[in-house]
mmCIF file of C-alpha atoms in Angstrom:
data_model
loop_
_atom_site.group_PDB
_atom_site.id
_atom_site.type_symbol
_atom_site.label_atom_id
_atom_site.label_comp_id
_atom_site.label_asym_id
_atom_site.label_seq_id
_atom_site.Cartn_x
_atom_site.Cartn_y
_atom_site.Cartn_z
ATOM 1 C CA MET A 136 0.000 0.000 0.000
ATOM 2 C CA SER A 137 1.609 3.200 -1.140
ATOM 3 C CA HIS A 138 1.079 6.560 0.428
ATOM 4 C CA SER A 139 1.354 9.782 -1.577
ATOM 5 C CA ARG A 140 2.351 12.959 0.156
ATOM 6 C CA THR A 141 1.621 16.407 -1.186
ATOM 7 C CA LEU A 142 4.299 18.844 -0.309
ATOM 8 C CA ALA A 143 2.840 22.180 0.623
ATOM 9 C CA PRO A 144 4.735 25.189 -0.682
ATOM 10 C CA PRO A 145 6.658 27.046 1.955
ATOM 11 C CA ALA A 146 4.930 29.903 3.596
ATOM 12 C CA GLY A 147 5.142 33.127 1.610
ATOM 13 C CA ALA A 148 6.164 31.382 -1.627
ATOM 14 C CA ALA A 149 2.842 32.179 -3.278
ATOM 15 C CA MET A 150 3.321 35.829 -2.433
ATOM 16 C CA SER A 151 6.900 36.061 -3.743
ATOM 17 C CA SER A 152 5.957 36.859 -7.387
ATOM 18 C CA PRO A 153 2.930 38.854 -8.536
ATOM 19 C CA PRO A 154 0.442 37.264 -10.922
ATOM 20 C CA SER A 155 1.289 37.541 -14.630
ATOM 21 C CA GLY A 156 -1.878 39.556 -15.283
ATOM 22 C CA ARG A 157 -0.760 42.186 -12.805
ATOM 23 C CA ARG A 158 2.650 42.381 -14.459
ATOM 24 C CA ARG A 159 1.024 42.868 -17.854
ATOM 25 C CA ASN A 160 -1.211 45.621 -16.506
ATOM 26 C CA ALA A 161 1.772 47.440 -14.999
ATOM 27 C CA MET A 162 3.712 47.123 -18.256
ATOM 28 C CA THR A 163 0.715 48.404 -20.236
ATOM 29 C CA ARG A 164 0.411 51.415 -17.952
ATOM 30 C CA ARG A 165 4.105 52.206 -18.397
ATOM 31 C CA GLN A 166 3.750 51.946 -22.170
ATOM 32 C CA HIS A 167 0.734 54.262 -22.109
ATOM 33 C CA ARG A 168 2.611 56.805 -20.020
ATOM 34 C CA ALA A 169 5.561 56.668 -22.418
ATOM 35 C CA ALA A 170 3.237 57.096 -25.400
ATOM 36 C CA TYR A 171 1.555 60.118 -23.809
ATOM 37 C CA LEU A 172 4.957 61.656 -23.100
ATOM 38 C CA PHE A 173 5.955 61.233 -26.745
ATOM 39 C CA ILE A 174 2.786 62.892 -28.097
ATOM 40 C CA LEU A 175 2.682 65.579 -25.396
ATOM 41 C CA PRO A 176 4.852 68.053 -27.391
ATOM 42 C CA PHE A 177 2.454 67.781 -30.333
ATOM 43 C CA PHE A 178 -0.571 68.503 -28.153
ATOM 44 C CA ILE A 179 1.177 71.458 -26.516
ATOM 45 C CA VAL A 180 1.976 72.983 -29.931
ATOM 46 C CA PHE A 181 -1.493 72.091 -31.266
ATOM 47 C CA VAL A 182 -3.298 73.755 -28.362
ATOM 48 C CA THR A 183 -1.079 76.842 -28.089
ATOM 49 C CA MET A 184 -0.671 77.489 -31.823
ATOM 50 C CA LEU A 185 -4.078 76.435 -33.160
ATOM 51 C CA VAL A 186 -6.797 75.921 -30.574
ATOM 52 C CA VAL A 187 -6.086 78.984 -28.417
ATOM 53 C CA PRO A 188 -5.717 81.399 -31.400
ATOM 54 C CA LEU A 189 -8.836 79.914 -32.971
ATOM 55 C CA VAL A 190 -10.889 80.416 -29.818
ATOM 56 C CA TYR A 191 -9.514 83.928 -29.407
ATOM 57 C CA ALA A 192 -10.324 84.802 -33.026
ATOM 58 C CA GLY A 193 -13.845 83.513 -32.517
ATOM 59 C CA TYR A 194 -14.145 85.692 -29.445
ATOM 60 C CA LEU A 195 -12.896 88.761 -31.351
ATOM 61 C CA SER A 196 -15.339 88.163 -34.216
ATOM 62 C CA LEU A 197 -18.267 88.662 -31.834
ATOM 63 C CA PHE A 198 -17.180 92.177 -30.800
ATOM 64 C CA GLU A 199 -16.549 95.493 -32.490
ATOM 65 C CA SER A 200 -14.379 98.451 -31.533
ATOM 66 C CA LYS A 201 -15.934 101.881 -31.261
ATOM 67 C CA LEU A 202 -14.368 105.230 -30.573
ATOM 68 C CA ILE A 203 -16.823 105.784 -27.761
ATOM 69 C CA GLY A 204 -17.292 102.785 -25.530
ATOM 70 C CA GLY A 205 -14.359 100.667 -26.718
ATOM 71 C CA GLU A 206 -15.009 96.969 -27.297
ATOM 72 C CA GLN A 207 -18.729 96.199 -27.454
ATOM 73 C CA PHE A 208 -20.510 92.914 -28.036
ATOM 74 C CA ALA A 209 -21.811 92.797 -31.617
ATOM 75 C CA GLY A 210 -23.081 89.241 -31.938
ATOM 76 C CA LEU A 211 -23.204 88.209 -35.587
ATOM 77 C CA ALA A 212 -22.956 91.756 -36.945
ATOM 78 C CA ASN A 213 -19.444 91.183 -38.349
ATOM 79 C CA TYR A 214 -20.577 88.035 -40.153
ATOM 80 C CA LEU A 215 -23.612 89.796 -41.605
ATOM 81 C CA ARG A 216 -21.315 92.583 -42.772
ATOM 82 C CA ALA A 217 -19.078 90.035 -44.493
ATOM 83 C CA PHE A 218 -22.010 88.462 -46.330
ATOM 84 C CA ALA A 219 -22.882 91.913 -47.693
ATOM 85 C CA ASP A 220 -19.270 92.864 -48.482
ATOM 86 C CA PRO A 221 -18.629 92.910 -52.272
ATOM 87 C CA ASP A 222 -14.841 92.926 -51.739
ATOM 88 C CA PHE A 223 -15.032 89.668 -49.798
ATOM 89 C CA TRP A 224 -17.156 87.960 -52.446
ATOM 90 C CA ALA A 225 -14.963 89.260 -55.262
ATOM 91 C CA GLY A 226 -11.873 87.804 -53.585
ATOM 92 C CA LEU A 227 -13.701 84.541 -52.961
ATOM 93 C CA GLY A 228 -14.630 84.411 -56.639
ATOM 94 C CA ARG A 229 -10.991 84.865 -57.646
ATOM 95 C CA VAL A 230 -9.792 81.988 -55.497
ATOM 96 C CA GLY A 231 -12.703 79.905 -56.786
ATOM 97 C CA LEU A 232 -11.538 80.521 -60.356
ATOM 98 C CA PHE A 233 -7.969 79.841 -59.248
ATOM 99 C CA LEU A 234 -9.100 76.524 -57.754
ATOM 100 C CA VAL A 235 -11.061 75.399 -60.814
ATOM 101 C CA VAL A 236 -8.315 76.251 -63.326
ATOM 102 C CA GLN A 237 -4.985 75.879 -61.550
ATOM 103 C CA VAL A 238 -5.530 72.774 -59.420
ATOM 104 C CA PRO A 239 -6.465 70.397 -62.294
ATOM 105 C CA ILE A 240 -3.479 71.610 -64.327
ATOM 106 C CA MET A 241 -1.076 71.223 -61.403
ATOM 107 C CA LEU A 242 -2.329 67.791 -60.349
ATOM 108 C CA GLY A 243 -2.501 66.612 -63.964
ATOM 109 C CA LEU A 244 1.160 67.496 -64.455
ATOM 110 C CA ALA A 245 2.086 65.885 -61.133
ATOM 111 C CA LEU A 246 0.272 62.673 -62.095
ATOM 112 C CA PHE A 247 1.901 62.636 -65.529
ATOM 113 C CA PHE A 248 5.404 63.003 -64.073
ATOM 114 C CA ALA A 249 4.721 60.390 -61.372
ATOM 115 C CA LEU A 250 3.486 57.852 -63.952
ATOM 116 C CA ALA A 251 6.408 58.613 -66.272
ATOM 117 C CA LEU A 252 8.956 58.103 -63.498
ATOM 118 C CA ASP A 253 7.231 54.957 -62.248
ATOM 119 C CA SER A 254 7.172 53.411 -65.726
ATOM 120 C CA GLY A 255 10.968 53.179 -65.677
ATOM 121 C CA ARG A 256 11.300 54.626 -69.160
ATOM 122 C CA ALA A 257 12.618 58.011 -68.045
ATOM 123 C CA ARG A 258 16.390 58.149 -68.161
ATOM 124 C CA GLY A 259 18.069 59.413 -65.039
ATOM 125 C CA SER A 260 14.853 59.146 -63.071
ATOM 126 C CA ARG A 261 16.528 60.160 -59.809
ATOM 127 C CA SER A 262 17.887 63.366 -61.290
ATOM 128 C CA VAL A 263 14.575 64.120 -63.001
ATOM 129 C CA ARG A 264 12.695 63.486 -59.758
ATOM 130 C CA LEU A 265 15.029 65.861 -57.920
ATOM 131 C CA LEU A 266 14.701 68.561 -60.578
ATOM 132 C CA ILE A 267 10.892 68.398 -60.489
ATOM 133 C CA PHE A 268 10.810 68.480 -56.695
ATOM 134 C CA MET A 269 13.427 71.226 -56.336
ATOM 135 C CA PRO A 270 11.047 74.209 -56.801
ATOM 136 C CA TYR A 271 9.121 73.081 -53.711
ATOM 137 C CA ALA A 272 12.314 73.505 -51.683
ATOM 138 C CA VAL A 273 12.461 77.163 -52.718
ATOM 139 C CA PRO A 274 10.638 79.341 -50.140
ATOM 140 C CA ALA A 275 7.400 80.801 -51.479
ATOM 141 C CA VAL A 276 8.609 84.361 -50.893
ATOM 142 C CA ILE A 277 11.766 83.828 -52.944
ATOM 143 C CA ALA A 278 9.846 82.020 -55.679
ATOM 144 C CA THR A 279 7.335 84.878 -55.966
ATOM 145 C CA LEU A 280 10.074 87.514 -56.072
ATOM 146 C CA MET A 281 11.950 85.516 -58.702
ATOM 147 C CA TRP A 282 8.902 85.181 -60.936
ATOM 148 C CA GLY A 283 8.042 88.821 -60.331
ATOM 149 C CA TYR A 284 11.428 89.701 -61.789
ATOM 150 C CA LEU A 285 10.854 87.364 -64.754
ATOM 151 C CA TYR A 286 7.450 88.943 -65.363
ATOM 152 C CA GLY A 287 8.832 92.496 -65.266
ATOM 153 C CA PRO A 288 7.791 94.503 -68.361
ATOM 154 C CA ASP A 289 10.969 96.613 -68.508
ATOM 155 C CA PHE A 290 13.943 94.506 -67.449
ATOM 156 C CA GLY A 291 12.389 91.046 -67.103
ATOM 157 C CA PRO A 292 14.040 88.353 -69.259
ATOM 158 C CA LEU A 293 10.695 87.183 -70.661
ATOM 159 C CA ALA A 294 9.795 90.683 -71.833
ATOM 160 C CA GLN A 295 13.245 91.188 -73.381
ATOM 161 C CA ILE A 296 13.044 87.885 -75.271
ATOM 162 C CA ALA A 297 9.522 88.692 -76.498
ATOM 163 C CA ARG A 298 10.643 92.098 -77.765
ATOM 164 C CA ALA A 299 13.721 90.585 -79.416
ATOM 165 C CA VAL A 300 11.581 88.223 -81.527
ATOM 166 C CA GLY A 301 9.073 90.968 -82.335
ATOM 167 C CA TRP A 302 6.183 89.900 -80.114
ATOM 168 C CA GLY A 303 6.011 93.141 -78.198
ATOM 169 C CA THR A 304 5.993 93.420 -74.409
ATOM 170 C CA PRO A 305 3.803 90.766 -72.713
ATOM 171 C CA GLU A 306 1.682 92.127 -69.891
ATOM 172 C CA PHE A 307 2.023 89.354 -67.327
ATOM 173 C CA LEU A 308 1.245 91.747 -64.473
ATOM 174 C CA SER A 309 -1.783 93.452 -65.998
ATOM 175 C CA PRO A 310 -5.171 93.225 -64.188
ATOM 176 C CA GLY A 311 -6.403 90.712 -66.758
ATOM 177 C CA ASN A 312 -3.338 88.431 -66.571
ATOM 178 C CA ILE A 313 -2.185 88.681 -62.956
ATOM 179 C CA LEU A 314 -4.298 85.743 -61.753
ATOM 180 C CA GLY A 315 -2.899 83.526 -64.511
ATOM 181 C CA SER A 316 0.618 84.616 -63.579
ATOM 182 C CA MET A 317 -0.056 83.557 -59.974
ATOM 183 C CA MET A 318 -1.371 80.218 -61.211
ATOM 184 C CA ASN A 319 1.909 79.666 -63.029
ATOM 185 C CA ILE A 320 3.933 80.490 -59.890
ATOM 186 C CA VAL A 321 1.940 78.133 -57.657
ATOM 187 C CA THR A 322 2.021 75.372 -60.262
ATOM 188 C CA TRP A 323 5.800 75.692 -60.588
ATOM 189 C CA GLU A 324 6.142 75.516 -56.806
ATOM 190 C CA PHE A 325 3.893 72.568 -55.993
ATOM 191 C CA VAL A 326 3.965 70.173 -58.955
ATOM 192 C CA GLY A 327 6.990 68.417 -57.458
ATOM 193 C CA TYR A 328 5.415 68.131 -54.004
ATOM 194 C CA ASN A 329 2.269 66.492 -55.361
ATOM 195 C CA MET A 330 4.318 64.336 -57.722
ATOM 196 C CA ILE A 331 6.278 62.885 -54.788
ATOM 197 C CA ILE A 332 3.049 61.937 -52.978
ATOM 198 C CA MET A 333 1.679 60.174 -56.065
ATOM 199 C CA TYR A 334 5.016 58.546 -56.898
ATOM 200 C CA ALA A 335 5.331 57.122 -53.377
ATOM 201 C CA ALA A 336 1.820 55.651 -53.698
ATOM 202 C CA LEU A 337 2.715 54.131 -57.070
ATOM 203 C CA ARG A 338 5.792 52.427 -55.613
ATOM 204 C CA ALA A 339 3.568 50.720 -53.029
ATOM 205 C CA ILE A 340 1.439 48.915 -55.658
ATOM 206 C CA PRO A 341 2.163 45.142 -55.652
ATOM 207 C CA ALA A 342 4.205 44.023 -58.649
ATOM 208 C CA GLU A 343 1.894 41.009 -59.132
ATOM 209 C CA LEU A 344 -0.782 43.302 -60.562
ATOM 210 C CA TYR A 345 1.584 44.477 -63.287
ATOM 211 C CA GLU A 346 2.652 40.920 -64.099
ATOM 212 C CA ALA A 347 -0.956 39.795 -64.474
ATOM 213 C CA ALA A 348 -1.691 42.772 -66.730
ATOM 214 C CA GLU A 349 1.332 42.032 -68.914
ATOM 215 C CA ILE A 350 0.212 38.419 -69.294
ATOM 216 C CA ASP A 351 -3.159 39.717 -70.506
ATOM 217 C CA GLY A 352 -1.351 41.876 -73.062
ATOM 218 C CA ALA A 353 -2.017 45.270 -71.491
ATOM 219 C CA GLY A 354 0.234 48.114 -72.599
ATOM 220 C CA GLN A 355 1.679 50.941 -70.515
ATOM 221 C CA PHE A 356 -1.284 53.242 -71.082
ATOM 222 C CA ARG A 357 -3.791 50.503 -70.176
ATOM 223 C CA VAL A 358 -1.840 49.604 -67.039
ATOM 224 C CA ALA A 359 -1.687 53.239 -65.973
ATOM 225 C CA TRP A 360 -5.403 53.869 -66.606
ATOM 226 C CA SER A 361 -6.828 50.618 -65.225
ATOM 227 C CA ILE A 362 -4.376 49.711 -62.446
ATOM 228 C CA LYS A 363 -2.122 52.546 -61.352
ATOM 229 C CA ILE A 364 -4.538 55.479 -61.231
ATOM 230 C CA PRO A 365 -7.324 53.551 -59.423
ATOM 231 C CA ALA A 366 -4.783 52.155 -56.958
ATOM 232 C CA ILE A 367 -3.443 55.578 -55.979
ATOM 233 C CA ARG A 368 -6.847 57.280 -55.842
ATOM 234 C CA PRO A 369 -6.534 57.935 -52.057
ATOM 235 C CA ALA A 370 -3.208 59.702 -52.658
ATOM 236 C CA ILE A 371 -4.735 61.765 -55.466
ATOM 237 C CA MET A 372 -7.637 62.707 -53.193
ATOM 238 C CA LEU A 373 -5.131 63.779 -50.527
ATOM 239 C CA THR A 374 -3.412 66.110 -52.989
ATOM 240 C CA VAL A 375 -6.813 67.491 -54.043
ATOM 241 C CA ILE A 376 -7.719 68.360 -50.437
ATOM 242 C CA PHE A 377 -4.309 69.952 -49.836
ATOM 243 C CA SER A 378 -4.688 71.971 -53.035
ATOM 244 C CA ILE A 379 -8.170 73.184 -52.066
ATOM 245 C CA ILE A 380 -6.875 74.420 -48.719
ATOM 246 C CA GLY A 381 -3.854 76.042 -50.338
ATOM 247 C CA SER A 382 -5.963 77.803 -52.974
ATOM 248 C CA PHE A 383 -8.249 79.439 -50.424
ATOM 249 C CA GLN A 384 -5.223 80.455 -48.349
ATOM 250 C CA LEU A 385 -3.506 82.235 -51.264
ATOM 251 C CA PHE A 386 -1.498 85.025 -49.640
ATOM 252 C CA ASN A 387 2.223 85.209 -50.478
ATOM 253 C CA GLU A 388 1.783 85.773 -54.199
ATOM 254 C CA PRO A 389 -0.695 88.706 -54.056
ATOM 255 C CA SER A 390 1.032 90.342 -51.087
ATOM 256 C CA LEU A 391 4.448 90.356 -52.790
ATOM 257 C CA LEU A 392 3.289 91.097 -56.325
ATOM 258 C CA ASN A 393 1.255 94.018 -55.010
ATOM 259 C CA ALA A 394 4.456 96.082 -54.816
ATOM 260 C CA ILE A 395 5.202 95.339 -58.483
ATOM 261 C CA ALA A 396 1.668 95.576 -59.846
ATOM 262 C CA PRO A 397 -0.357 97.793 -57.501
ATOM 263 C CA ASP A 398 -2.925 98.531 -60.201
ATOM 264 C CA ALA A 399 -3.652 94.824 -60.711
ATOM 265 C CA ILE A 400 -3.810 93.682 -57.085
ATOM 266 C CA THR A 401 -6.106 95.352 -54.597
ATOM 267 C CA ASN A 402 -6.056 94.946 -50.822
ATOM 268 C CA SER A 403 -8.951 92.492 -51.128
ATOM 269 C CA PHE A 404 -7.537 90.410 -53.989
ATOM 270 C CA THR A 405 -7.997 87.172 -52.011
ATOM 271 C CA PRO A 406 -9.935 86.617 -48.763
ATOM 272 C CA ASN A 407 -6.792 85.724 -46.842
ATOM 273 C CA TYR A 408 -4.998 88.851 -48.076
ATOM 274 C CA TYR A 409 -8.129 90.872 -47.344
ATOM 275 C CA ALA A 410 -8.242 89.641 -43.740
ATOM 276 C CA TYR A 411 -4.569 90.520 -43.314
ATOM 277 C CA ASN A 412 -5.079 94.076 -44.554
ATOM 278 C CA LEU A 413 -8.181 94.514 -42.424
ATOM 279 C CA ALA A 414 -6.321 93.412 -39.305
ATOM 280 C CA PHE A 415 -2.895 95.016 -39.739
ATOM 281 C CA VAL A 416 -3.531 97.974 -42.060
ATOM 282 C CA ASN A 417 -7.076 99.121 -41.277
ATOM 283 C CA ARG A 418 -6.919 97.899 -37.657
ATOM 284 C CA GLU A 419 -10.313 96.194 -37.952
ATOM 285 C CA LEU A 420 -9.363 93.113 -35.950
ATOM 286 C CA ASN A 421 -12.917 92.052 -35.196
ATOM 287 C CA TYR A 422 -14.074 92.128 -38.788
ATOM 288 C CA ALA A 423 -10.859 90.419 -39.935
ATOM 289 C CA ALA A 424 -11.518 87.592 -37.462
ATOM 290 C CA ALA A 425 -15.017 87.145 -38.899
ATOM 291 C CA ILE A 426 -13.595 87.032 -42.446
ATOM 292 C CA ALA A 427 -11.059 84.409 -41.362
ATOM 293 C CA PHE A 428 -13.765 82.273 -39.743
ATOM 294 C CA LEU A 429 -15.952 82.443 -42.846
ATOM 295 C CA LEU A 430 -12.971 81.511 -45.011
ATOM 296 C CA GLY A 431 -12.318 78.459 -42.834
ATOM 297 C CA LEU A 432 -15.991 77.524 -43.134
ATOM 298 C CA PHE A 433 -15.843 77.721 -46.934
ATOM 299 C CA ILE A 434 -12.720 75.540 -46.969
ATOM 300 C CA ALA A 435 -14.423 72.928 -44.791
ATOM 301 C CA ILE A 436 -17.561 72.921 -46.965
ATOM 302 C CA VAL A 437 -15.702 72.575 -50.278
ATOM 303 C CA SER A 438 -13.408 69.855 -48.882
ATOM 304 C CA TYR A 439 -16.408 67.956 -47.512
ATOM 305 C CA ILE A 440 -18.263 68.168 -50.849
ATOM 306 C CA VAL A 441 -15.228 66.829 -52.723
ATOM 307 C CA GLN A 442 -14.735 63.948 -50.270
ATOM 308 C CA LEU A 443 -18.457 63.140 -50.282
ATOM 309 C CA GLY A 444 -18.477 63.011 -54.073
ATOM 310 C CA GLU A 445 -15.492 60.662 -54.062
ATOM 311 C CA GLN A 446 -17.137 58.353 -51.518
ATOM 312 C CA ARG A 447 -20.349 58.189 -53.528
ATOM 313 C CA ARG A 448 -18.424 57.382 -56.679
ATOM 314 C CA GLU A 449 -16.574 54.565 -54.912
ATOM 315 C CA ARG A 450 -19.867 53.145 -53.619
ATOM 316 C CA ARG A 451 -21.321 53.209 -57.148
ATOM 317 C CA GLU A 452 -18.267 51.394 -58.473
ATOM 318 C CA ARG A 453 -18.531 48.728 -55.775
ATOM 319 C CA ARG A 454 -22.219 48.197 -56.525
ATOM 320 C CA GLY A 455 -21.418 47.934 -60.228
ATOM 321 C CA MET A 456 -18.738 45.316 -59.582
ATOM 322 C CA SER A 457 -21.061 43.273 -57.357
#
């Protein structure tokens, strides 16, 4: 007859090491604290540089300054004034035209260059990619001043070349051509930036899709139209949203070209430039804050409409495929 004995663990042994679940919880808490510490600088900058100024601008837009009485609560009076302001609507119309004309040209060129570089047929693709991207590295102020010199009717190289071949003096800075001249400057600056975004998305497409298309006999154009462009549609949409925001925020070009072409550019040429002049030239801070808020609202509405249209189109395509 055998007897089995169960050895009891020594006293305190069960308490010597904490349960594994408790260790995991402590490790998770440490990881969370470390993550919060890493993102804390971003939140500090975000709150101090965006949220606080935004709240303060909203506060200013609800008041008006008077010679007698100082700051007085005005409610929505500044916004109602903006809706009845022809200068504000004229500037908004200019940036709307800028958006409709310049953005498709810029993004079309960026897509063309990205597809050409991705096809592998461009010689010296690294050098070409650098040359296309280089204008984006030039500060906007320097780029505008450089093009302002090129546009000059007296000593500008373009005017001198045109006169040398008998074409007369082109009026790049005339009231009728100044918006097109700005479109050219912005396109030159940002084609490379948008091209890099699209090119990076193209490089992420699986090579198996290209191999299957080649087996089916698809050429370069068919591959680009049916595989590459649909695959990078999110990247294209990202560049569209960035371009919409940039168009409504047009400021550097009119503010710098105003010194060269004062007859073509007024103080309300674009809404952003108008708000700047209201705040720092006319000292109408409250009305300028209202203009800025309305401009942000228009940007949000246009961006939402574009994204909503893209989502509906994708849903229609999915229903058609099913």
